[in-house]
Amino acid sequence: MNEKHRISWCIFKSKAAVIDNIVLIILIVITTDIFSMFNKPPVYTKVLAFLFIFILYEPLMVYFLVNTVGHKVSKIKVRNIKNENNLSLPKA
């Protein structure tokens, strides 16, 4: 991989990361609004929702949909190098 290709790849990955972070912020705002509709939701449901958003967003999106939103906009494909198939959930 030459230097020019490496720099453009970094730009695409950075763009994808920024877009994914914006999506995470939107998901947090939506989740907070949903929780505000209830009188006193249990703390464990809030913790589970935010853990799901922060920890499982990318692996589940890559496993089920092949891309995250940021990858799709940046035209980055996440594939297994050996056989060009989608990643398994543990590898995602």
PDB file of C-alpha atoms in Angstrom:
ATOM      1  CA  MET A   1       0.000   0.000   0.000  1.00  0.00           C
ATOM      2  CA  ASN A   2       1.576   3.265  -1.069  1.00  0.00           C
ATOM      3  CA  GLU A   3       1.550   6.458   0.988  1.00  0.00           C
ATOM      4  CA  LYS A   4      -1.191   8.183  -1.032  1.00  0.00           C
ATOM      5  CA  HIS A   5      -3.488   5.166  -0.747  1.00  0.00           C
ATOM      6  CA  ARG A   6      -2.828   4.933   3.005  1.00  0.00           C
ATOM      7  CA  ILE A   7      -3.705   8.618   3.530  1.00  0.00           C
ATOM      8  CA  SER A   8      -6.943   8.345   1.539  1.00  0.00           C
ATOM      9  CA  TRP A   9      -7.851   5.195   3.496  1.00  0.00           C
ATOM     10  CA  CYS A  10      -7.318   7.089   6.767  1.00  0.00           C
ATOM     11  CA  ILE A  11      -9.578   9.889   5.531  1.00  0.00           C
ATOM     12  CA  PHE A  12     -12.345   7.405   4.664  1.00  0.00           C
ATOM     13  CA  LYS A  13     -12.012   5.654   8.037  1.00  0.00           C
ATOM     14  CA  SER A  14     -12.049   8.982   9.901  1.00  0.00           C
ATOM     15  CA  LYS A  15     -15.124  10.102   7.985  1.00  0.00           C
ATOM     16  CA  ALA A  16     -16.854   6.802   8.812  1.00  0.00           C
ATOM     17  CA  ALA A  17     -15.953   7.163  12.501  1.00  0.00           C
ATOM     18  CA  VAL A  18     -17.349  10.713  12.677  1.00  0.00           C
ATOM     19  CA  ILE A  19     -20.598   9.627  11.001  1.00  0.00           C
ATOM     20  CA  ASP A  20     -20.909   6.625  13.330  1.00  0.00           C
ATOM     21  CA  ASN A  21     -20.383   8.885  16.346  1.00  0.00           C
ATOM     22  CA  ILE A  22     -23.144  11.187  15.116  1.00  0.00           C
ATOM     23  CA  VAL A  23     -25.414   8.139  14.773  1.00  0.00           C
ATOM     24  CA  LEU A  24     -24.525   7.092  18.335  1.00  0.00           C
ATOM     25  CA  ILE A  25     -25.396  10.561  19.647  1.00  0.00           C
ATOM     26  CA  ILE A  26     -28.744  10.448  17.822  1.00  0.00           C
ATOM     27  CA  LEU A  27     -29.440   6.990  19.303  1.00  0.00           C
ATOM     28  CA  ILE A  28     -28.620   8.279  22.781  1.00  0.00           C
ATOM     29  CA  VAL A  29     -30.951  11.269  22.369  1.00  0.00           C
ATOM     30  CA  ILE A  30     -33.771   9.019  21.125  1.00  0.00           C
ATOM     31  CA  THR A  31     -33.200   6.564  23.982  1.00  0.00           C
ATOM     32  CA  THR A  32     -33.183   9.378  26.529  1.00  0.00           C
ATOM     33  CA  ASP A  33     -36.448  10.740  25.106  1.00  0.00           C
ATOM     34  CA  ILE A  34     -38.042   7.287  25.297  1.00  0.00           C
ATOM     35  CA  PHE A  35     -36.940   6.861  28.911  1.00  0.00           C
ATOM     36  CA  SER A  36     -38.268  10.313  29.799  1.00  0.00           C
ATOM     37  CA  MET A  37     -41.770   9.174  28.782  1.00  0.00           C
ATOM     38  CA  PHE A  38     -41.845   6.717  31.690  1.00  0.00           C
ATOM     39  CA  ASN A  39     -42.276   7.736  35.306  1.00  0.00           C
ATOM     40  CA  LYS A  40     -39.268   5.954  36.827  1.00  0.00           C
ATOM     41  CA  PRO A  41     -37.740   3.352  34.542  1.00  0.00           C
ATOM     42  CA  PRO A  42     -35.461   0.847  36.298  1.00  0.00           C
ATOM     43  CA  VAL A  43     -31.805   1.782  36.265  1.00  0.00           C
ATOM     44  CA  TYR A  44     -30.804  -1.581  34.758  1.00  0.00           C
ATOM     45  CA  THR A  45     -32.875  -0.863  31.630  1.00  0.00           C
ATOM     46  CA  LYS A  46     -31.039   2.422  31.149  1.00  0.00           C
ATOM     47  CA  VAL A  47     -27.687   0.705  31.658  1.00  0.00           C
ATOM     48  CA  LEU A  48     -28.578  -2.088  29.221  1.00  0.00           C
ATOM     49  CA  ALA A  49     -29.771   0.386  26.591  1.00  0.00           C
ATOM     50  CA  PHE A  50     -26.626   2.487  26.746  1.00  0.00           C
ATOM     51  CA  LEU A  51     -24.358  -0.589  26.819  1.00  0.00           C
ATOM     52  CA  PHE A  52     -26.196  -1.878  23.763  1.00  0.00           C
ATOM     53  CA  ILE A  53     -25.678   1.436  21.974  1.00  0.00           C
ATOM     54  CA  PHE A  54     -21.990   1.825  22.838  1.00  0.00           C
ATOM     55  CA  ILE A  55     -20.759  -1.773  22.766  1.00  0.00           C
ATOM     56  CA  LEU A  56     -23.004  -3.637  20.334  1.00  0.00           C
ATOM     57  CA  TYR A  57     -23.792  -1.014  17.677  1.00  0.00           C
ATOM     58  CA  GLU A  58     -20.825  -1.699  15.415  1.00  0.00           C
ATOM     59  CA  PRO A  59     -20.537  -5.501  15.773  1.00  0.00           C
ATOM     60  CA  LEU A  60     -24.251  -6.079  15.190  1.00  0.00           C
ATOM     61  CA  MET A  61     -24.399  -3.687  12.239  1.00  0.00           C
ATOM     62  CA  VAL A  62     -21.332  -5.290  10.628  1.00  0.00           C
ATOM     63  CA  TYR A  63     -22.634  -8.812  11.266  1.00  0.00           C
ATOM     64  CA  PHE A  64     -26.215  -8.316  10.070  1.00  0.00           C
ATOM     65  CA  LEU A  65     -25.920  -5.483   7.527  1.00  0.00           C
ATOM     66  CA  VAL A  66     -22.223  -5.770   6.519  1.00  0.00           C
ATOM     67  CA  ASN A  67     -21.670  -2.038   7.220  1.00  0.00           C
ATOM     68  CA  THR A  68     -22.310   0.586   9.823  1.00  0.00           C
ATOM     69  CA  VAL A  69     -23.943   3.808   8.672  1.00  0.00           C
ATOM     70  CA  GLY A  70     -20.544   5.500   8.521  1.00  0.00           C
ATOM     71  CA  HIS A  71     -19.046   2.676   6.468  1.00  0.00           C
ATOM     72  CA  LYS A  72     -21.965   2.791   4.037  1.00  0.00           C
ATOM     73  CA  VAL A  73     -21.670   6.549   3.496  1.00  0.00           C
ATOM     74  CA  SER A  74     -17.868   6.282   3.123  1.00  0.00           C
ATOM     75  CA  LYS A  75     -18.237   3.251   0.809  1.00  0.00           C
ATOM     76  CA  ILE A  76     -16.135   1.004   3.067  1.00  0.00           C
ATOM     77  CA  LYS A  77     -16.897  -2.727   3.032  1.00  0.00           C
ATOM     78  CA  VAL A  78     -16.007  -4.965   5.945  1.00  0.00           C
ATOM     79  CA  ARG A  79     -15.245  -8.464   4.682  1.00  0.00           C
ATOM     80  CA  ASN A  80     -13.293 -11.536   5.712  1.00  0.00           C
ATOM     81  CA  ILE A  81      -9.903 -11.385   3.959  1.00  0.00           C
ATOM     82  CA  LYS A  82      -9.671 -15.150   3.403  1.00  0.00           C
ATOM     83  CA  ASN A  83     -12.944 -15.771   1.583  1.00  0.00           C
ATOM     84  CA  GLU A  84     -14.598 -12.351   0.996  1.00  0.00           C
ATOM     85  CA  ASN A  85     -17.643 -13.399   3.062  1.00  0.00           C
ATOM     86  CA  ASN A  86     -19.306 -11.364   5.780  1.00  0.00           C
ATOM     87  CA  LEU A  87     -17.653 -11.482   9.174  1.00  0.00           C
ATOM     88  CA  SER A  88     -18.936 -13.813  11.847  1.00  0.00           C
ATOM     89  CA  LEU A  89     -20.337 -12.153  14.965  1.00  0.00           C
ATOM     90  CA  PRO A  90     -17.264 -12.830  17.153  1.00  0.00           C
ATOM     91  CA  LYS A  91     -14.968 -11.350  14.476  1.00  0.00           C
ATOM     92  CA  ALA A  92     -17.227  -8.349  13.921  1.00  0.00           C
TER      93      ALA A  92
END
